PDB file of C-alpha atoms in Angstrom:
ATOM      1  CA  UNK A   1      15.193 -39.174  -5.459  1.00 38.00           C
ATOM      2  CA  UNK A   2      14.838 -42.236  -3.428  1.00 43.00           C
ATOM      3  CA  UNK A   3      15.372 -45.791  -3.736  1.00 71.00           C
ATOM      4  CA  UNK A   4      13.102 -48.099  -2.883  1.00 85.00           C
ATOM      5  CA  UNK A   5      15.576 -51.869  -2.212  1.00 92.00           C
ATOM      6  CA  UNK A   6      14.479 -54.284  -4.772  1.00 95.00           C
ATOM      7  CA  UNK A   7      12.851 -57.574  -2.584  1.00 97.00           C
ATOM      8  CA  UNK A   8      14.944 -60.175  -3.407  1.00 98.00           C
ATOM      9  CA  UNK A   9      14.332 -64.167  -2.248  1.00 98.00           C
ATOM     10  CA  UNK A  10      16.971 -66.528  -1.808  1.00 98.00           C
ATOM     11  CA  UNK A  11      16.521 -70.221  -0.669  1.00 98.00           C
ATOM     12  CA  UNK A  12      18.681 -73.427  -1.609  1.00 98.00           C
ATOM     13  CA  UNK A  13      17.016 -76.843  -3.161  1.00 98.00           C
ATOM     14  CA  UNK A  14      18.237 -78.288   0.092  1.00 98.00           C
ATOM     15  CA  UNK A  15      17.664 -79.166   3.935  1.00 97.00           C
ATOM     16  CA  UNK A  16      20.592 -81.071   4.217  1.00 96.00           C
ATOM     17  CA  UNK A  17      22.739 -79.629   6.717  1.00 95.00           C
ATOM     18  CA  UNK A  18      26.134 -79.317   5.090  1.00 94.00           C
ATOM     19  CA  UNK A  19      24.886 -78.543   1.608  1.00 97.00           C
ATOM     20  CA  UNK A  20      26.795 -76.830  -0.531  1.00 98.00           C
ATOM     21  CA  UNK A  21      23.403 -74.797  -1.898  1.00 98.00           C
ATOM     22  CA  UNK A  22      22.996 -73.639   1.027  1.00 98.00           C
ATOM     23  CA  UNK A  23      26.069 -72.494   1.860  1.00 98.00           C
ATOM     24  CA  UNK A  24      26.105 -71.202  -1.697  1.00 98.00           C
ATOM     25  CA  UNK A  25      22.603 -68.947  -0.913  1.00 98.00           C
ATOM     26  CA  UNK A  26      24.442 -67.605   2.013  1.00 98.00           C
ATOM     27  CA  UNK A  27      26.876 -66.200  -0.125  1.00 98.00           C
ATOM     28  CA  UNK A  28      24.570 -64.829  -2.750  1.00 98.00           C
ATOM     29  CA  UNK A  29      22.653 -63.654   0.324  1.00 98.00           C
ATOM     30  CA  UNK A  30      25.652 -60.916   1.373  1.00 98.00           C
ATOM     31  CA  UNK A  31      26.584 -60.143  -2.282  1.00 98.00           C
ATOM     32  CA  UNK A  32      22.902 -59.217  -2.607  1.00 98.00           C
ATOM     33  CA  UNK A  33      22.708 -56.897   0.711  1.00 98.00           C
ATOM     34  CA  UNK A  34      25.552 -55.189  -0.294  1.00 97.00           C
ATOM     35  CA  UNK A  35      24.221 -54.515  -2.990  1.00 95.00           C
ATOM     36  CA  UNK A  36      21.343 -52.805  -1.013  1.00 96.00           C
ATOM     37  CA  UNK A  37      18.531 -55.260  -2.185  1.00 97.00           C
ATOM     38  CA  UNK A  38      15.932 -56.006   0.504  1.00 98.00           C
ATOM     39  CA  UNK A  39      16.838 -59.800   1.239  1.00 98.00           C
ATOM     40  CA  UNK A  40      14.713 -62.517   2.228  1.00 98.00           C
ATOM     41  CA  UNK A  41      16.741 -65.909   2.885  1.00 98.00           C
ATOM     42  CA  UNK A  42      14.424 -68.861   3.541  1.00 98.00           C
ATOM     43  CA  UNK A  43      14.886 -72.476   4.531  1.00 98.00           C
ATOM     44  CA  UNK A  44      12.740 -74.663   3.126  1.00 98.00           C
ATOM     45  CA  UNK A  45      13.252 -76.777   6.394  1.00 98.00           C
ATOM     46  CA  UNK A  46      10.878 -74.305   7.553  1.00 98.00           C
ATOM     47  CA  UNK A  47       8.204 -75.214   5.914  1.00 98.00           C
ATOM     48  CA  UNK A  48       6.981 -78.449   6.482  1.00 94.00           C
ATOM     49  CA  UNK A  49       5.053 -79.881   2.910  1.00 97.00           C
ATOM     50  CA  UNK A  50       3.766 -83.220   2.343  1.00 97.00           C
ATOM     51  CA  UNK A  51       4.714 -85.267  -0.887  1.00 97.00           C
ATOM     52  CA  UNK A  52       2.209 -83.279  -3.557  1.00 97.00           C
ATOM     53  CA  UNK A  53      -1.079 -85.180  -3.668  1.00 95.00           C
ATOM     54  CA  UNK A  54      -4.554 -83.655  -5.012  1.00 94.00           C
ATOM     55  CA  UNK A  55      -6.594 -85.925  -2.836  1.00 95.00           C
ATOM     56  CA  UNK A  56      -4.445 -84.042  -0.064  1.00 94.00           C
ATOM     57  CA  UNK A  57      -4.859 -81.214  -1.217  1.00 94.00           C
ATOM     58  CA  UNK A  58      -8.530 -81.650  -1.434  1.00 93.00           C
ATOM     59  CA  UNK A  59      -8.781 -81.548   2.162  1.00 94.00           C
ATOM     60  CA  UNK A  60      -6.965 -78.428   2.592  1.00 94.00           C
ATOM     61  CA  UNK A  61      -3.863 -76.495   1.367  1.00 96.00           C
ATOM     62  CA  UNK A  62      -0.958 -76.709   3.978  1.00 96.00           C
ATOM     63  CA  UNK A  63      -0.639 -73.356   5.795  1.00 96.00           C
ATOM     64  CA  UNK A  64       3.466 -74.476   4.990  1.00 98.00           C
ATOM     65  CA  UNK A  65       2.206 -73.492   0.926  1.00 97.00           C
ATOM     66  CA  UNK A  66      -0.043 -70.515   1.348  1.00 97.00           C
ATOM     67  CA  UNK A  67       3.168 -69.326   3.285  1.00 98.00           C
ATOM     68  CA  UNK A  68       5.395 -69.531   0.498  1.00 98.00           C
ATOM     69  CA  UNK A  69       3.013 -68.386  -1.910  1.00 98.00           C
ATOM     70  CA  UNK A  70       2.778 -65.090  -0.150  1.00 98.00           C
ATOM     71  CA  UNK A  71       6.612 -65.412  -0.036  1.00 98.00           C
ATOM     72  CA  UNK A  72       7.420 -65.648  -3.782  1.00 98.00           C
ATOM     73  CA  UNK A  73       4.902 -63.905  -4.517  1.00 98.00           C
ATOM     74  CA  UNK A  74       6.169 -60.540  -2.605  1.00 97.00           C
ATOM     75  CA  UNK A  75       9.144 -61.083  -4.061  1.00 98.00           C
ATOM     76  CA  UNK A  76      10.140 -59.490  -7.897  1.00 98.00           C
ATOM     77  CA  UNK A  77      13.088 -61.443  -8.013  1.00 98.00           C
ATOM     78  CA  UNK A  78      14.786 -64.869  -6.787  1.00 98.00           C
ATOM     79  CA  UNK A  79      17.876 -66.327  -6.350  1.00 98.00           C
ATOM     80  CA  UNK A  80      17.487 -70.319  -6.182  1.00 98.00           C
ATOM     81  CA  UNK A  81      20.599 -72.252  -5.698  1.00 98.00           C
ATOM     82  CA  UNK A  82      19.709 -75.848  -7.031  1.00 98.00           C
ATOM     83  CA  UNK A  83      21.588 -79.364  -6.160  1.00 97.00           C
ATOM     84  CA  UNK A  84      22.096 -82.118  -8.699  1.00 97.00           C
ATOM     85  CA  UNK A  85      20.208 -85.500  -8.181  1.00 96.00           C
ATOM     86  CA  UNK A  86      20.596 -87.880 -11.133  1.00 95.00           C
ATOM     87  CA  UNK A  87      21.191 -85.291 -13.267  1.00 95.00           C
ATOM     88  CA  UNK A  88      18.203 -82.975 -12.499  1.00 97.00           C
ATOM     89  CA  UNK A  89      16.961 -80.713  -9.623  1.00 97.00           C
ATOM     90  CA  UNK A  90      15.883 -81.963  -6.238  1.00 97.00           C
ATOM     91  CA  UNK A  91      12.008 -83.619  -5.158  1.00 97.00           C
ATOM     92  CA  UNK A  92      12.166 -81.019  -2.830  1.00 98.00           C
ATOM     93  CA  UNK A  93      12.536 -78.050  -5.235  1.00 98.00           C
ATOM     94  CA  UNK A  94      10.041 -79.673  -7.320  1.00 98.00           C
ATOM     95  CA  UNK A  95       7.540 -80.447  -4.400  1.00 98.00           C
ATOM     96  CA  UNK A  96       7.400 -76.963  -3.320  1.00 98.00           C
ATOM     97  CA  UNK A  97       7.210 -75.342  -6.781  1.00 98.00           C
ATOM     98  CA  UNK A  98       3.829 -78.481  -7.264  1.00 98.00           C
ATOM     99  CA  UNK A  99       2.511 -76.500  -4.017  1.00 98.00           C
ATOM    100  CA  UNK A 100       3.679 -73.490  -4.572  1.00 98.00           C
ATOM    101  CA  UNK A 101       1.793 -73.321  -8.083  1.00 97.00           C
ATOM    102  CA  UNK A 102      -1.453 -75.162  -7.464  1.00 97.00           C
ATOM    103  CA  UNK A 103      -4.462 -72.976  -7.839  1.00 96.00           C
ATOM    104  CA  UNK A 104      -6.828 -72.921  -4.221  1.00 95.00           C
ATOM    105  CA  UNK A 105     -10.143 -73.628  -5.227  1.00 91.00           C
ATOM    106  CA  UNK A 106     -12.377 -71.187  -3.873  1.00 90.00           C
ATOM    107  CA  UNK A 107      -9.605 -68.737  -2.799  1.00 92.00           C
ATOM    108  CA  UNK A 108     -10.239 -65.084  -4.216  1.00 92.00           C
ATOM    109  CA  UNK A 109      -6.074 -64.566  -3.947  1.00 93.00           C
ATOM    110  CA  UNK A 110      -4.633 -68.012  -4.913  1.00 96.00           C
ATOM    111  CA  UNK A 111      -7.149 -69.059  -6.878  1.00 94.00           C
ATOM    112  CA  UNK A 112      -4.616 -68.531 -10.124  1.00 94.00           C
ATOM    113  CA  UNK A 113      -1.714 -71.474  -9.787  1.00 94.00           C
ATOM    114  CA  UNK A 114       0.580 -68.690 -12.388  1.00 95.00           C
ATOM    115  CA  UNK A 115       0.518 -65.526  -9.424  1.00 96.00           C
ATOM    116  CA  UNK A 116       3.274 -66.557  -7.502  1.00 97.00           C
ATOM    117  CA  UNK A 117       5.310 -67.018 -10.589  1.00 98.00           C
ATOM    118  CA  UNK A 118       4.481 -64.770 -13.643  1.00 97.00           C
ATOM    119  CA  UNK A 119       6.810 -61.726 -14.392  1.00 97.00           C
ATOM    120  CA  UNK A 120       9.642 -62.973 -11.221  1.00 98.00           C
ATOM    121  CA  UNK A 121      12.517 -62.875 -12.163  1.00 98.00           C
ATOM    122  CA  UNK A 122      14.722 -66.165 -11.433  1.00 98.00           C
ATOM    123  CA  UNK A 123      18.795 -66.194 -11.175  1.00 98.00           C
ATOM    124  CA  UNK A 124      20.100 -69.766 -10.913  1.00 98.00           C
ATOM    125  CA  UNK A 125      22.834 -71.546  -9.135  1.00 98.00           C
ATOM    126  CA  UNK A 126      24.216 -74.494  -8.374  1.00 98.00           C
ATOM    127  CA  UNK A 127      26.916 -76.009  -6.264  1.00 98.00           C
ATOM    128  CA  UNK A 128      28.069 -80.036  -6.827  1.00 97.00           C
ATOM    129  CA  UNK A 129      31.368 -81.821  -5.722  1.00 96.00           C
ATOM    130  CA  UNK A 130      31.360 -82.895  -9.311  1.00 94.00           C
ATOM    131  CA  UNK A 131      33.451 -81.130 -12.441  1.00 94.00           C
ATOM    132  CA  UNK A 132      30.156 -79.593 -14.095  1.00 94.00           C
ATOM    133  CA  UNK A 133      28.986 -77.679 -10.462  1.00 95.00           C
ATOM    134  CA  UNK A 134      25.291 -79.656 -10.948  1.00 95.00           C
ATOM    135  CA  UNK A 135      24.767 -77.636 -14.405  1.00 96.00           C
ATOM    136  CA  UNK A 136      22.416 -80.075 -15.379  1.00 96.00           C
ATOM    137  CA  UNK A 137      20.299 -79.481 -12.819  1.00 97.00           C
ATOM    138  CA  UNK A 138      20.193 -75.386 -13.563  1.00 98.00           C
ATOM    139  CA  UNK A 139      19.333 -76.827 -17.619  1.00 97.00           C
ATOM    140  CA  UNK A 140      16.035 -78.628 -16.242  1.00 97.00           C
ATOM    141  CA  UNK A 141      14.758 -76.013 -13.931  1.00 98.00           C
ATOM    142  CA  UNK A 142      15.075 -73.455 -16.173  1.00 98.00           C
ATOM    143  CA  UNK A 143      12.651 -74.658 -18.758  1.00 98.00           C
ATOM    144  CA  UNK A 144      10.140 -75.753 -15.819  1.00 98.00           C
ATOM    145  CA  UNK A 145      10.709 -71.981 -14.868  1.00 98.00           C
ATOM    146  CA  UNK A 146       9.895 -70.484 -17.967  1.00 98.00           C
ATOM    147  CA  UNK A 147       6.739 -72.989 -18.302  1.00 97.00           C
ATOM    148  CA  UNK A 148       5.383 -71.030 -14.950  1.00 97.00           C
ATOM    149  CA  UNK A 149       5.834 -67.501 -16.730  1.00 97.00           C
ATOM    150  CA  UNK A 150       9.232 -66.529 -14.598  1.00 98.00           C
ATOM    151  CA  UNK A 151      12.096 -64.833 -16.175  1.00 98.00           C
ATOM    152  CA  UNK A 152      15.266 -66.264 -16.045  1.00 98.00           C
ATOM    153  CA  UNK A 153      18.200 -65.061 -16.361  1.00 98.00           C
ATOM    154  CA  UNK A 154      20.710 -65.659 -19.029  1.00 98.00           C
ATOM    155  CA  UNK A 155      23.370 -65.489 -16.481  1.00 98.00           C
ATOM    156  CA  UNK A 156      23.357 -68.754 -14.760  1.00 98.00           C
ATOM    157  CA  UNK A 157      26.704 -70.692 -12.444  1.00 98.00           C
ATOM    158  CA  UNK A 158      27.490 -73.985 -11.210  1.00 98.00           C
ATOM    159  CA  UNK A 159      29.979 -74.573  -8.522  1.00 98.00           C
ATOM    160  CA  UNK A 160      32.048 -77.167  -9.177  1.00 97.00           C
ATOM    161  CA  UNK A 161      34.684 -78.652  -6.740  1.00 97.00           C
ATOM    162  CA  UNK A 162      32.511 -77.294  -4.308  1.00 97.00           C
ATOM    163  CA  UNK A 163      33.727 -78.916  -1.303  1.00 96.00           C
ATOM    164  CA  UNK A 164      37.000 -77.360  -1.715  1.00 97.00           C
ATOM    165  CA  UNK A 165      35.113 -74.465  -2.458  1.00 98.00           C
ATOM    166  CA  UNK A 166      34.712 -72.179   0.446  1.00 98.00           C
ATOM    167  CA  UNK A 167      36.843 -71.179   3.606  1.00 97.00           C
ATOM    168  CA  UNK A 168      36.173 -71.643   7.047  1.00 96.00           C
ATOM    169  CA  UNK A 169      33.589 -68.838   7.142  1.00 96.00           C
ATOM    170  CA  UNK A 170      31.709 -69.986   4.222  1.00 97.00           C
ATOM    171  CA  UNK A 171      33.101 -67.926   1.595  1.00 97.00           C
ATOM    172  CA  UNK A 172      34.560 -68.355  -1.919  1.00 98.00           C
ATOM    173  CA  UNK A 173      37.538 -69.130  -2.226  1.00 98.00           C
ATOM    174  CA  UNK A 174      38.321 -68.133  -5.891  1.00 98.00           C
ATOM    175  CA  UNK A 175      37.719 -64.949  -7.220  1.00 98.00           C
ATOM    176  CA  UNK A 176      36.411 -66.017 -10.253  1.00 98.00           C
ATOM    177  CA  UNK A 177      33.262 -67.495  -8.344  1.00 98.00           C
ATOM    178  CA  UNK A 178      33.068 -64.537  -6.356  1.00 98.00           C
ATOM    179  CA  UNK A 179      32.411 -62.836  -9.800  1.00 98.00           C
ATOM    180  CA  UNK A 180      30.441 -65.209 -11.119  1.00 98.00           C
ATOM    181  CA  UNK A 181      27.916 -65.316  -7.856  1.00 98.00           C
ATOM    182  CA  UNK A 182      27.758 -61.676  -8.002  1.00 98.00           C
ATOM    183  CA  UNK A 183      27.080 -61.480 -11.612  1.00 98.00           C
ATOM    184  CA  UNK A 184      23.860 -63.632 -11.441  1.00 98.00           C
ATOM    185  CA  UNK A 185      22.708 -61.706  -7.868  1.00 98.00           C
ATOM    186  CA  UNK A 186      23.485 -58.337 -10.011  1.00 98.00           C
ATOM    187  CA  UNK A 187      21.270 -59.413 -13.518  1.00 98.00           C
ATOM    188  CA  UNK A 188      18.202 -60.501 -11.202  1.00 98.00           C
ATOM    189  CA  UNK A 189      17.836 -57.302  -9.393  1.00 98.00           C
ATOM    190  CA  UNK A 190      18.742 -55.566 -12.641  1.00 97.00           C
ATOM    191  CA  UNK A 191      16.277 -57.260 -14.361  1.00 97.00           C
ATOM    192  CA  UNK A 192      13.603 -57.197 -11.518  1.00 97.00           C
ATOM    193  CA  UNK A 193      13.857 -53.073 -11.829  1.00 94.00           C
ATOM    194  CA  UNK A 194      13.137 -52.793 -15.208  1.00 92.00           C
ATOM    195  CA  UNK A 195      10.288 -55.149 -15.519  1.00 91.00           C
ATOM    196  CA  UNK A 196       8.725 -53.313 -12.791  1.00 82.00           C
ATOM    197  CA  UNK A 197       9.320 -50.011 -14.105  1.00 71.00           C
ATOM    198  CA  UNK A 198       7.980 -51.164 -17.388  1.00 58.00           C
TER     199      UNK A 198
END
């Protein structure tokens, strides 16, 4: 019997260039191909979105949001690795989710803010220089998560320490992260196949 690869996006709360999230999605990124899920790795440098505005919007949705609405929307299951600003999760993570979720009036597909979101299945992480790895950030997303109908898992990790973190080639360094990574990477595809056998 065959088996189809679960699609699987991975992006990082981040553009900065030597963030630790996105060093932290590459990582998730090979756990989850060797797995054998069907990965999608995005940088949201990529897509270029104005500061959410509904007088903006008005005028047109950026083709940067109908993008990544097609994008998390394809996708059963996601892997977001979050930084901690003042305690909480990025403007950009919370930018593109406002895009990403507002309804286009008019539009037979988008036309429902809740598609790209409802039934996906979301495993968190988080990487911070700090002792706690940015865990507060993973404790607000979560609930704005849930709000937009995802599933998230109840495995969650924060990096901490994490710019003594990784070796010259980006990887862990402790084997204890290793596990941890691969234990979120392993509950969102696991999850992602039931629901959608269900």
């Amino acid at each position: 019997m065959s088996h189809t690869p679960t699609p699987l996006l991975i992006f990082a709360g981040s553009t900065r260039a030597q963030s630790h999230n996105r060093r932290l999605a590459q990582v998730a990124a090979g756990m989850a191909r060797a797995q054998g899920a069907q990965v999608t790795h995005i940088e949201l440098a990529d897509f270029e979105l104005p500061l959410y505005n509904a007088d903006l919007e008005a005028r047109g949705t950026p083709a940067a949001a109908i993008r990544l609405k097609e994008l998390f929307h394809a996708h059963p299951a996601w892997v977001i690795c979050s930084p901690e600003y003042n305690g909480s999760y990025t403007g950009l993570l919370k930018n593109t989710i406002d895009w990403v979720s507002s309804p286009v009036k008019g539009d037979p597909l988008w036309s429902s803010g809740s598609k790209p979101f409802a039934g996906k299945v979301a495993g968190l992480l988080s990487a911070s220089p700090g002792a706690l790895g940015g865990l507060r950030s993973l404790s607000h997303l979560t609930p704005l998560l849930l709000n937009l109908q995802c599933w998230v898992t109840p495995k969650q990790f924060a990096l901490s320490r994490a710019g003594e973190a990784f070796d010259a080639d980006g990887q862990l360094v402790a084997e204890p992260a290793r596990q941890a990574v691969q234990g979120v990477v392993e509950q969102a595809l696991w999850a992602a196949g039931k629901l959608s056998n269900s």
